[in-house]
Amino acid sequence: MPHNTPPARLRFALAASLFVAGGVVAQGAAAAPTKPQDPAKPPRGEAPEQSEQVLVTAEKWGGQRLADLPRSVTPITSELLRDAGVQSIEEAARFVPNALVTGFTSRRLSFPYIRGVGSGQGDPAVATFVDDVPQLSVSSTNLSLVGLDRVEVLRGPSSALWGRNTIGGAINLITKEPEWQPRAELFASAGNFGAQRYEVRATTPFTDSVTEDTLAASVSASYERRDGFTENQFTGNDVDSRESTFARTQLVWTPDDRNTIRFSIYGEETRDGGFVLGSLGPSPFGGAGLKADPYRVNQDFEGRTDRDILAGAMVWTHYGDGFRVTSISSAQSWQIEESADFDFSQIDGVRRFTEEEEDYAYQEFRVQSDGDYDPRDLASTGVRWLFGLSGFYSEEQRSAANEFRQGGVGVLFGQQQVGTDQSVGEFQSWTASAYGQVSALLGDGLEVSGALRYDLEDKRAEVDRTFTAGGFAAPLASAREGRSFSRVLPRASITYRPNHDVTSYLTVARGFKAGGFNLTAPQGQEAFGTETSWTYELGLKTSWMDERLQANAAVFFVDWEDMQLSQFDANAGGFVSNAGESTSRGVELEVVGEVSDALTVFGTAGYLDTEIDRFTDQFGQDATGKRLPFAPDWTVGAGAQYRRQIGERYAAFARVDYFHVGQFYYDAANLGGEQYDLTNLRVGLDYENWRVDVFVNNAFDQDYVSLAFQANPADPTQFVGQNGAPRTYGLSLRVTF
């Protein structure tokens, strides 16, 4: 399998960015704006006027007040990312009710769950986007958050507008665009476990008498590393170390007053240590287990995970007379090489080797109205519309090899000989979609909206499985299969605003996640079917005290058919199977308030009641009536931030964040589970453009197992998993110019 060296990939990303920049400058020199300025688009060189309310793009209309949306969306702004020290999607999700993001110590695997909807294997059920470009795999979603303007977390099915794999919701990472004034920011932090993180972001316009402020560029980059949290008692080494380098370059070109073209390219390399998976309870091979003796594993083999990503996109926006046209073109390539101790013990039994790579191209084209449409004007009437086409083509190669070794013969999994069980697969898929949305203001504060999407997805798989021993390879299985999946996905809402401070809504939406093929699975589980759902949501958004306090609430009910659940087989590894019918119901509350100019408080609470109506797991256990995996009954967040000015140049800063993740289960039969509480503290001092913070995360050193699965085919009560991050602390410095 071809595998570029990481430095070459990043050099290519930066070189390509500079090449594009040169081409844009050359073309911009010949551009001469001749068309009149469109009132919907700010003049070149000027920033758009900002509202005190957070503006979001969850409905693809453009900047829209959060309070006007007839759905549940949580925006996590760049200010919150900075003040709370958020550095990963997992940490950002803690501010969202009924959301949980779990992941292995390696950044390459991260699994988001919203309202009980998620997936640990296969395609995600909560898709991640980068500037509206979908990330097709969980392997490419956990990226550096450097240079972000905000993270928008959409709760509930978003298929009508956002397409595939958004049956549970969507996470959109929205980057900061290049700015029309020179600006730079430097960041550095250091902490225990050898943690280091460095960030840089710089932006500037290219100004001369010819380009007339038509071109601006920005660069964002980060480097981070840390030692492992977990000690391998067999070798004495720390196993789960991390190291990552990320770089993004962007260009914005406005050749005239009606057109904007935005180029971006980013690359990342991660070099992470092995999986620190160990038995939760006493191990049959010795050891007390992660519950009694956290951050201790016993492995004879220490693996690694290497991930390289290269992606680029071009977004063209044309502002016409009363309409707007947007085209998004993107391509991405990622590669992974991974090794792990697959018997999770000190015996030399089984080692796992995985290689994956994917190349795909994505295109979206939409046209929408761009005129006066103000839901804040309760007496106004009007219509706005949006129509679009989108699609992608993907080619993926995957291989997984279990190397059975001498120490496990006759002991593990019933394997009777030394050899390698390997599955190699080639997967191709493409999707074509057409969608539209129409909203209408009917006067007297009433608004109705409807959206419809048609999705067609075609998948092809070629999988070969062999067992190699003594230099001879014996074929075990071979499959050549293709399937097509299609659905019509409606969404409708009705919104009533009795006054400017209250918005109430009712939304009904259908979600869809196509079926697919497993690379490795027990016999008869090679393919799995489509998952669909209906969600009903009733919500209320309110503001108080001249919008210094916002309080939002929602109740919902989700009804699934053929939910896709992650399972684990000791020989094959992870695979996906359908779980029949399931339901989820719950309540969500979000409150943000400015108590004074110095003190801000927030609180979130999510209650979730899920039930599997019909399912039998891989152990033959009836899971009927059980809760869905990784669906906490309660998710609670609360915190406060205080800032006090000291003289003219200094300001002191203090923040506390508390998060409670209630009882959740690792498996469909609810045999193993966890709950935990985390408290993060941060204090700092500002001096003009300098800021110094001291932070402590997981301040009370809560021991918990964030992720686990069943690994013993003879005993479904035995789990292997990993501990969540222990107490970490450090110092950070930020400088802006």
XYZ file of C-alpha atoms in Angstrom:
737
model
C 0.000 0.000 0.000
C 1.521 3.394 -0.912
C 2.260 5.572 2.044
C 3.753 9.056 1.743
C 6.054 10.241 4.471
C 4.392 12.794 6.722
C 6.823 15.659 6.123
C 6.325 15.265 2.362
C 2.550 15.483 2.761
C 2.751 18.690 4.787
C 5.337 20.225 2.465
C 3.021 19.417 -0.436
C 0.085 21.075 1.357
C 1.999 24.285 1.981
C 3.615 24.311 -1.471
C 0.231 23.803 -3.121
C -1.167 26.686 -1.080
C 1.627 29.004 -2.216
C 1.156 27.887 -5.825
C -2.566 28.671 -5.609
C -1.767 32.006 -3.988
C 0.529 32.937 -6.853
C -2.103 32.004 -9.402
C -4.771 33.988 -7.619
C -2.568 37.066 -7.411
C -1.850 36.837 -11.121
C -5.548 36.557 -11.973
C -6.538 39.219 -9.466
C -4.218 41.701 -11.174
C -6.398 41.514 -14.265
C -9.704 41.801 -12.401
C -11.607 45.068 -12.403
C -14.825 45.306 -10.388
C -17.561 46.645 -12.605
C -20.777 45.399 -11.027
C -22.710 47.366 -8.391
C -22.424 46.422 -4.751
C -25.095 43.940 -3.623
C -26.655 45.003 -0.305
C -26.536 41.412 0.980
C -22.749 41.325 0.676
C -20.447 43.670 2.641
C -18.068 45.833 0.606
C -14.642 44.437 -0.006
C -12.215 45.240 2.751
C -14.963 45.620 5.346
C -16.055 43.074 7.940
C -19.755 42.178 8.015
C -21.752 43.827 10.750
C -22.015 41.468 13.698
C -24.967 41.009 15.991
C -24.589 40.558 19.729
C -26.365 37.257 19.201
C -24.335 34.303 17.952
C -24.941 33.761 14.236
C -25.040 30.206 12.897
C -25.268 28.581 9.466
C -26.998 25.336 10.480
C -29.861 25.897 8.002
C -27.531 27.002 5.151
C -29.308 30.354 4.851
C -26.167 32.213 5.911
C -25.696 33.976 9.222
C -28.865 33.418 11.252
C -29.659 34.184 14.871
C -29.618 31.066 17.018
C -32.936 32.085 18.587
C -34.655 32.050 15.180
C -33.841 28.421 14.328
C -36.673 25.848 14.641
C -34.269 23.166 15.831
C -31.683 22.404 18.527
C -28.225 23.778 17.772
C -25.376 24.495 20.176
C -22.681 26.869 18.897
C -19.291 26.693 20.602
C -17.603 29.966 19.752
C -13.903 30.670 19.372
C -14.115 32.658 22.628
C -15.443 29.616 24.488
C -12.831 27.360 22.870
C -10.166 29.785 24.092
C -11.527 30.532 27.579
C -12.318 26.897 28.429
C -9.126 25.556 26.859
C -11.018 23.184 24.549
C -8.622 21.250 22.305
C -10.698 18.371 20.904
C -14.165 17.476 19.684
C -14.538 15.231 22.746
C -14.027 18.222 25.056
C -16.276 20.502 22.991
C -19.175 18.011 23.133
C -19.315 18.298 26.923
C -21.011 21.680 26.494
C -23.856 20.054 24.531
C -26.763 18.322 26.307
C -27.349 14.667 25.375
C -24.061 14.546 23.467
C -21.143 12.208 24.133
C -17.982 11.791 22.072
C -15.864 8.772 22.924
C -12.547 7.892 21.396
C -9.460 5.791 21.793
C -6.235 7.387 22.938
C -5.257 7.502 19.289
C -6.815 10.518 17.533
C -7.682 8.327 14.560
C -10.872 6.919 16.132
C -13.502 9.224 17.610
C -17.191 8.302 17.928
C -19.876 10.998 18.447
C -23.277 10.100 19.918
C -26.231 12.506 20.111
C -29.531 11.572 21.775
C -28.382 7.954 21.793
C -27.669 7.940 18.062
C -24.124 7.004 17.080
C -21.837 4.350 15.722
C -18.557 2.905 16.897
C -17.815 1.118 13.621
C -18.521 1.798 9.981
C -19.846 5.134 8.797
C -20.661 7.713 11.479
C -24.270 8.379 12.476
C -23.302 11.916 13.514
C -21.239 13.259 10.631
C -18.487 15.837 11.007
C -18.063 18.643 8.467
C -15.217 21.097 7.888
C -16.645 24.288 6.379
C -19.646 22.302 5.086
C -17.445 19.565 3.550
C -18.398 16.125 4.944
C -15.816 13.847 6.538
C -16.904 10.429 5.311
C -15.157 8.362 7.979
C -14.624 8.476 11.748
C -10.926 8.172 10.908
C -10.717 11.776 9.655
C -12.984 13.672 12.060
C -10.864 14.365 15.157
C -8.778 17.240 13.804
C -6.896 20.114 15.395
C -9.216 22.966 16.406
C -6.679 25.688 15.603
C -8.028 28.601 13.598
C -11.709 27.857 14.207
C -14.401 30.521 14.335
C -16.862 28.141 16.005
C -18.178 24.601 16.243
C -21.883 24.112 15.513
C -23.445 20.959 16.950
C -26.805 20.118 15.368
C -28.954 17.761 17.435
C -31.491 15.575 15.689
C -31.639 14.246 12.112
C -30.163 16.685 9.603
C -30.410 14.536 6.496
C -32.743 16.847 4.544
C -30.081 19.552 4.241
C -26.805 17.902 5.253
C -27.201 14.489 3.646
C -25.791 11.081 4.532
C -24.729 9.965 8.000
C -26.511 12.783 9.859
C -29.307 10.628 11.257
C -28.286 11.674 14.783
C -27.070 15.164 13.998
C -24.033 16.941 12.609
C -20.882 18.667 13.844
C -19.660 21.511 11.633
C -16.150 22.899 12.197
C -16.187 26.431 10.798
C -12.796 28.012 10.249
C -11.930 31.690 10.485
C -11.751 33.287 7.071
C -8.773 35.438 6.074
C -9.301 38.996 7.289
C -8.878 42.374 5.639
C -6.588 43.689 8.368
C -3.207 42.184 9.349
C -3.500 40.094 12.487
C -1.506 37.361 14.202
C -1.853 35.143 17.259
C 0.702 32.909 18.967
C -0.083 30.305 21.607
C 2.061 27.944 23.684
C 1.266 25.669 26.614
C 3.121 23.120 28.713
C 1.945 20.729 31.400
C 2.424 17.449 33.181
C 2.927 14.199 31.269
C 5.357 16.151 29.097
C 2.469 17.937 27.372
C 3.321 20.680 24.880
C 1.148 22.540 22.405
C 2.051 25.364 20.031
C -0.290 27.265 17.733
C 0.073 30.091 15.264
C -2.473 31.943 13.141
C -1.659 34.854 10.868
C -3.849 36.683 8.373
C -3.258 39.608 6.042
C -4.657 41.247 2.907
C -2.583 41.733 -0.217
C -2.974 45.428 -0.930
C -1.753 47.460 -3.884
C -3.150 49.865 -6.433
C -4.196 47.019 -8.741
C -5.731 44.383 -6.471
C -7.590 46.997 -4.388
C -7.981 44.723 -1.358
C -9.396 41.847 -3.390
C -7.123 39.166 -1.925
C -6.459 38.028 1.654
C -4.671 34.999 3.072
C -4.280 33.201 6.391
C -2.161 30.423 7.822
C -3.032 28.318 10.889
C -0.781 25.631 12.320
C -0.386 23.589 15.484
C 2.025 21.085 16.979
C 1.267 19.039 20.075
C 2.753 16.109 21.926
C 2.502 14.405 25.283
C 3.783 11.319 27.033
C 1.444 8.464 27.780
C -1.008 8.384 30.672
C -0.818 4.605 30.958
C 2.107 2.402 32.011
C 2.709 -0.982 30.452
C 3.788 -3.104 33.409
C 5.305 -5.710 31.091
C 7.890 -3.255 29.696
C 7.740 -0.289 32.074
C 6.983 2.062 29.147
C 4.267 4.671 28.773
C 2.147 3.424 25.873
C -0.451 6.002 24.840
C 1.753 8.915 23.791
C 0.555 11.454 21.241
C 2.200 13.654 18.635
C 0.459 15.673 15.960
C 1.331 18.373 13.408
C -1.347 20.305 11.540
C -1.273 23.160 9.002
C -3.983 24.999 7.059
C -3.657 27.758 4.456
C -6.593 29.787 3.134
C -7.057 32.428 0.449
C -10.084 34.655 -0.150
C -10.373 36.422 -3.492
C -13.104 38.942 -4.325
C -12.569 39.757 -8.018
C -15.626 42.027 -7.965
C -18.514 42.993 -5.728
C -20.605 39.974 -6.679
C -18.157 37.090 -6.395
C -16.062 35.574 -3.627
C -13.753 32.581 -4.043
C -12.238 30.866 -1.025
C -9.421 28.322 -1.324
C -8.251 26.166 1.561
C -5.823 23.303 1.960
C -4.780 21.495 5.108
C -2.604 18.578 6.090
C -2.052 16.644 9.276
C 0.243 13.946 10.545
C -0.298 12.102 13.806
C 2.115 9.662 15.371
C 0.342 8.149 18.356
C 1.286 5.317 20.669
C -0.511 2.027 21.007
C -3.996 1.260 22.295
C -3.996 0.928 26.074
C -6.766 -1.663 26.233
C -6.933 -3.768 29.344
C -9.408 -5.842 31.292
C -11.830 -3.787 33.384
C -11.937 -6.394 36.143
C -9.454 -9.058 37.273
C -7.787 -10.552 34.215
C -7.494 -14.340 33.728
C -3.834 -13.643 32.887
C -3.192 -11.648 36.063
C -3.770 -8.054 37.138
C -6.501 -6.239 39.057
C -7.942 -4.511 35.994
C -8.472 -0.881 35.030
C -11.274 -0.266 37.523
C -9.165 -1.195 40.564
C -5.751 -0.282 39.163
C -6.222 2.494 36.571
C -3.630 3.457 33.976
C -1.915 0.063 34.173
C -1.928 -2.484 31.361
C 0.097 -5.621 30.768
C 0.966 -6.103 27.088
C 3.837 -7.993 25.515
C 3.494 -5.946 22.312
C 3.211 -2.168 22.062
C 1.650 -0.987 18.838
C 1.349 2.397 17.135
C -1.112 4.403 15.068
C 0.032 6.677 12.231
C -2.426 8.899 10.373
C -1.797 11.291 7.473
C -4.469 13.584 6.007
C -4.379 15.956 3.059
C -7.489 17.902 2.008
C -8.364 20.897 -0.121
C -11.495 22.825 -1.001
C -12.691 25.719 -3.138
C -15.908 27.603 -2.338
C -17.289 30.034 -4.901
C -20.160 32.357 -3.958
C -21.960 34.595 -6.421
C -24.326 37.305 -5.183
C -27.015 38.093 -7.717
C -30.044 40.351 -7.612
C -32.143 38.624 -4.963
C -30.374 35.277 -5.114
C -27.090 33.638 -4.181
C -25.193 30.764 -5.830
C -22.689 28.624 -3.916
C -20.386 25.918 -5.229
C -18.267 23.734 -2.913
C -15.575 21.531 -4.483
C -13.369 19.394 -2.293
C -10.970 16.458 -2.381
C -9.397 14.543 0.482
C -6.938 11.710 1.000
C -6.047 9.988 4.248
C -3.936 6.989 5.189
C -3.605 4.950 8.375
C -1.169 2.315 9.593
C -1.966 0.711 12.920
C -0.723 -2.133 15.108
C -1.971 -3.409 18.459
C -1.780 -6.202 21.020
C -5.029 -8.030 20.264
C -5.050 -10.442 23.189
C -4.789 -7.443 25.565
C -2.399 -9.326 27.847
C 1.234 -10.214 28.466
C 1.048 -13.522 26.615
C 2.330 -13.496 23.046
C -1.014 -14.569 21.605
C -2.451 -12.296 18.914
C -1.272 -9.113 17.270
C -3.433 -6.923 15.038
C -2.187 -4.982 11.996
C -4.463 -2.576 10.143
C -3.913 -0.444 7.044
C -6.523 1.858 5.548
C -6.600 4.606 2.971
C -9.333 6.588 1.264
C -9.473 9.113 -1.564
C -12.659 10.977 -2.323
C -14.009 14.007 -4.129
C -17.089 16.014 -3.104
C -19.185 18.559 -4.977
C -22.151 20.629 -3.830
C -23.991 23.260 -5.821
C -26.879 25.303 -4.453
C -28.877 28.400 -5.310
C -30.986 30.293 -2.785
C -32.960 33.475 -2.334
C -31.082 36.407 -0.852
C -33.575 39.122 -0.112
C -35.413 40.637 2.827
C -36.610 37.948 5.212
C -36.707 38.926 8.862
C -38.321 36.555 11.403
C -37.762 39.278 14.015
C -40.387 41.422 12.272
C -43.454 39.670 13.624
C -45.848 41.409 11.232
C -43.849 40.733 8.074
C -44.635 38.174 5.389
C -42.352 36.661 2.806
C -40.834 33.525 1.333
C -37.281 32.288 1.015
C -36.089 29.220 -0.838
C -33.038 27.053 -1.329
C -32.300 24.254 -3.819
C -29.158 22.183 -4.238
C -27.365 19.191 -5.707
C -24.513 17.291 -4.079
C -22.524 14.117 -4.493
C -19.219 12.392 -3.883
C -17.120 9.520 -5.170
C -14.927 7.474 -2.826
C -12.360 4.716 -3.214
C -11.169 2.970 -0.067
C -8.700 0.167 0.599
C -8.613 -1.629 3.931
C -6.744 -4.580 5.331
C -6.840 -6.188 8.777
C -4.558 -9.025 9.851
C -4.689 -11.042 13.076
C -1.312 -12.657 13.631
C -1.788 -15.708 15.888
C 1.464 -16.424 17.678
C 3.003 -19.248 19.660
C 1.924 -17.989 23.073
C -1.747 -18.214 22.178
C -1.886 -21.635 20.541
C -4.607 -23.745 22.161
C -5.378 -20.925 24.571
C -6.962 -18.020 22.722
C -10.190 -18.084 20.724
C -9.842 -21.821 20.024
C -7.040 -21.092 17.538
C -4.982 -24.272 17.065
C -2.069 -23.114 14.914
C 0.310 -20.248 14.421
C -0.529 -18.140 11.386
C -2.098 -14.936 10.062
C -5.783 -14.442 9.393
C -6.004 -11.530 6.966
C -8.887 -9.734 5.268
C -8.260 -7.334 2.390
C -11.002 -5.224 0.871
C -11.570 -2.629 -1.806
C -14.633 -0.427 -1.361
C -16.153 2.020 -3.801
C -19.137 4.273 -3.219
C -20.847 7.248 -4.747
C -23.797 9.386 -3.781
C -26.064 11.731 -5.740
C -28.555 13.952 -3.932
C -31.069 16.669 -4.702
C -32.567 18.790 -1.942
C -34.566 21.897 -1.305
C -36.104 23.985 1.435
C -38.802 26.651 1.482
C -39.722 28.842 4.457
C -42.566 31.331 4.688
C -43.469 34.092 7.135
C -47.254 34.225 7.440
C -47.524 37.256 9.714
C -48.475 37.470 13.392
C -45.193 35.722 14.314
C -46.001 32.515 12.437
C -43.461 30.755 10.203
C -43.639 27.422 8.380
C -40.776 25.571 6.732
C -40.405 22.406 4.709
C -37.365 20.588 3.329
C -37.037 17.523 1.131
C -34.057 15.500 -0.047
C -33.634 12.515 -2.325
C -30.514 10.472 -1.613
C -29.153 7.714 -3.833
C -26.066 5.855 -2.658
C -24.276 3.017 -4.434
C -21.690 0.829 -2.686
C -19.397 -1.901 -4.032
C -17.114 -4.194 -2.033
C -14.516 -6.827 -2.919
C -13.235 -8.693 0.149
C -10.836 -11.633 0.321
C -9.938 -13.516 3.490
C -6.955 -15.873 3.748
C -5.093 -17.778 6.442
C -1.331 -17.988 6.028
C 0.763 -20.534 7.927
C 4.155 -22.058 7.200
C 4.511 -19.966 4.059
C 1.279 -21.273 2.514
C -1.848 -19.149 2.070
C -5.241 -20.832 2.172
C -8.319 -18.876 1.008
C -11.084 -18.762 3.629
C -13.700 -16.547 2.003
C -14.248 -14.225 -0.915
C -17.064 -11.773 -1.575
C -17.980 -9.517 -4.500
C -21.115 -7.566 -3.787
C -22.818 -4.299 -4.627
C -25.935 -2.615 -3.287
C -27.815 0.626 -3.838
C -29.690 2.547 -1.167
C -32.142 5.381 -1.672
C -34.552 7.354 0.478
C -36.782 10.407 0.374
C -36.038 12.500 3.445
C -38.627 15.095 4.507
C -38.404 17.670 7.266
C -41.126 20.120 8.333
C -41.467 22.709 11.074
C -43.897 25.287 12.322
C -42.650 28.223 14.399
C -44.571 30.746 16.486
C -43.072 33.919 17.958
C -45.545 35.726 20.215
C -42.960 38.466 20.821
C -39.297 39.235 20.187
C -38.141 37.279 23.235
C -39.899 33.940 22.668
C -39.647 31.388 19.859
C -41.582 28.124 19.982
C -41.462 25.398 17.342
C -42.477 21.881 16.382
C -40.243 19.922 13.989
C -40.677 16.501 12.367
C -37.791 14.963 10.410
C -36.743 11.674 8.885
C -33.186 10.384 9.191
C -31.349 7.914 6.990
C -28.082 6.004 7.105
C -27.258 3.673 4.234
C -26.260 0.073 4.754
C -22.866 -1.266 3.827
C -20.243 -3.968 4.128
C -17.941 -5.127 6.910
C -14.309 -5.867 6.189
C -14.232 -8.394 9.015
C -17.244 -10.029 10.628
C -18.560 -13.434 11.703
C -20.025 -15.547 8.925
C -23.391 -14.221 7.814
C -22.646 -10.667 9.057
C -20.644 -9.488 6.044
C -23.304 -6.922 5.055
C -25.748 -4.798 7.030
C -28.887 -2.913 6.089
C -30.164 0.649 6.059
C -31.005 2.497 9.278
C -33.904 4.977 9.314
C -35.630 7.078 11.953
C -38.374 9.611 12.600
C -37.754 12.393 15.127
C -40.368 14.668 16.685
C -39.112 17.749 18.550
C -40.948 20.471 20.451
C -38.813 23.428 21.506
C -38.879 26.804 23.221
C -36.228 29.536 23.007
C -36.410 32.575 25.239
C -34.384 35.645 26.145
C -34.632 37.800 29.261
C -33.216 40.986 30.732
C -32.528 42.684 27.377
C -31.024 39.448 25.988
C -28.516 39.121 28.838
C -30.064 35.737 29.642
C -30.975 33.039 27.109
C -32.823 29.879 28.065
C -33.678 27.142 25.549
C -35.566 23.898 26.124
C -36.593 20.977 23.925
C -38.370 17.643 24.259
C -38.010 14.958 21.601
C -38.926 11.433 20.594
C -36.909 9.282 18.165
C -38.258 6.108 16.574
C -35.703 3.886 14.763
C -35.930 0.986 12.404
C -32.947 -1.328 11.857
C -30.522 0.706 13.961
C -26.878 -0.084 13.150
C -24.965 -1.163 16.267
C -21.259 -1.839 16.726
C -20.369 -5.359 17.810
C -17.058 -7.069 18.565
C -15.908 -10.546 17.613
C -12.717 -11.920 19.151
C -11.519 -13.355 15.830
C -12.813 -10.764 13.388
C -12.730 -7.581 15.467
C -15.303 -4.815 15.221
C -18.270 -5.093 12.864
C -21.728 -3.575 12.320
C -25.083 -5.316 12.560
C -28.698 -4.124 12.581
C -30.573 -3.986 15.873
C -34.208 -4.048 14.861
C -36.293 -1.278 16.415
C -35.306 1.225 19.097
C -36.687 4.394 20.669
C -35.225 7.420 22.384
C -36.975 10.206 24.259
C -35.645 13.032 26.338
C -35.466 16.615 27.501
C -32.772 19.249 26.965
C -32.118 22.590 28.669
C -29.518 25.250 27.923
C -29.033 28.491 29.875
C -26.444 31.215 29.329
C -26.550 34.424 31.340
C -24.563 37.589 31.973
C -25.069 38.172 35.676
C -22.986 41.332 35.396
C -20.410 42.823 33.075
C -17.830 40.713 34.930
C -19.663 37.433 35.573
C -21.098 34.975 33.047
C -22.719 31.646 33.941
C -23.939 28.702 31.910
C -25.855 25.506 32.541
C -26.936 22.564 30.387
C -28.911 19.452 31.214
C -29.984 16.545 29.071
C -32.129 13.608 30.139
C -32.269 10.580 27.864
C -34.406 7.438 28.023
C -33.553 4.893 25.328
C -34.863 1.390 24.742
C -34.015 -1.411 22.355
C -37.307 -2.904 21.214
C -35.816 -5.960 19.559
C -32.226 -7.222 19.270
C -30.069 -10.284 19.977
C -26.353 -9.570 20.358
C -23.354 -11.597 19.165
C -23.430 -13.666 22.376
C -27.020 -14.720 21.765
C -28.317 -12.508 24.571
C -31.727 -10.916 24.225
C -31.265 -7.144 24.572
C -34.975 -6.332 24.353
C -35.859 -3.569 26.812
C -32.229 -2.581 27.408
C -30.727 0.881 26.940
C -28.757 1.792 23.859
C -24.954 1.765 24.236
C -23.194 5.066 24.980
C -26.464 6.855 25.754
C -26.060 8.457 29.227
C -29.268 8.942 31.172
C -28.053 12.400 32.236
C -25.527 14.829 30.786
C -25.096 17.971 32.882
C -22.800 20.941 32.492
C -22.459 24.028 34.673
C -19.904 26.749 35.038
C -19.015 30.357 35.575
C -16.482 32.822 34.238
C -15.367 35.950 36.085
C -13.241 38.741 34.693
C -12.146 41.782 36.704
C -10.320 44.794 35.351
C -7.269 45.837 37.390
C -6.251 49.316 36.468
C -6.072 50.279 32.809
C -3.785 47.536 31.514
C -4.432 44.404 33.572
C -7.417 42.089 33.921
C -7.774 38.962 36.056
C -9.706 35.968 34.798
C -11.134 32.851 36.481
C -13.297 30.026 35.143
C -14.769 26.769 36.453
C -16.498 24.072 34.357
C -18.275 21.040 35.785
C -19.566 18.121 33.714
C -21.566 15.068 34.762
C -21.928 12.071 32.460
C -24.621 9.828 33.914
C -25.007 6.087 33.713
C -24.281 4.670 30.269
C -23.484 1.196 28.982
C -20.793 -0.098 26.679
C -22.944 -2.877 25.200
C -26.499 -3.557 24.059
C -27.160 -6.065 26.864
C -26.150 -3.449 29.493
C -23.636 -5.733 31.223
C -20.921 -3.099 31.607
C -21.139 0.634 32.081
C -19.836 3.805 33.673
C -20.680 7.263 34.986
C -18.327 10.069 35.989
C -17.863 13.732 36.907
C -15.188 16.125 35.681
C -14.210 19.561 37.001
C -11.907 21.926 35.109
C -10.367 25.066 36.614
C -8.593 27.965 34.932
C -7.236 31.322 36.143
C -5.387 33.907 34.130
C -4.041 37.404 33.769
C -4.294 39.729 30.764
C -1.816 42.503 30.045
C -2.627 44.456 26.908
C -2.180 41.841 24.129
C -0.652 39.170 26.410
C -2.543 36.499 28.321
C -1.228 33.883 30.773
C -3.444 31.030 32.062
C -2.917 28.344 34.684
C -5.246 25.365 34.240
C -6.211 22.089 35.905
C -8.399 19.592 34.048
C -10.134 16.749 35.899
C -9.138 18.614 39.028
C -10.318 15.887 41.425
C -8.531 13.157 39.456
C -11.689 11.148 38.714
C -10.881 7.593 37.575
C -13.243 6.383 34.877
C -13.353 4.072 31.862
C -14.646 6.084 28.934
C -14.657 3.284 26.360
C -14.913 -0.519 26.568
C -16.183 -3.526 24.653
C -16.683 -7.265 25.138
C -13.669 -9.299 24.009
C -14.132 -12.810 25.444
C -16.369 -15.022 23.286
C -16.941 -17.349 26.242
C -17.944 -14.667 28.771
C -19.960 -11.565 27.773
C -19.341 -9.988 31.202
C -15.610 -9.561 30.545
C -14.749 -6.186 29.021
C -11.571 -4.548 27.851
C -11.336 -0.779 27.703
C -9.276 2.284 28.442
C -9.217 4.889 31.181
C -10.232 8.480 30.524
C -7.652 11.233 30.950
C -6.383 11.704 34.533
C -5.746 15.064 36.198
C -3.667 17.294 33.945
C -2.355 20.757 34.674
C -0.163 23.351 33.071
C 0.521 26.899 31.971
C -0.379 28.615 28.701
C 0.665 31.873 27.049
C -1.198 33.710 24.251
C -0.022 36.792 22.351
C -2.024 38.703 19.738
C -0.784 41.333 17.304
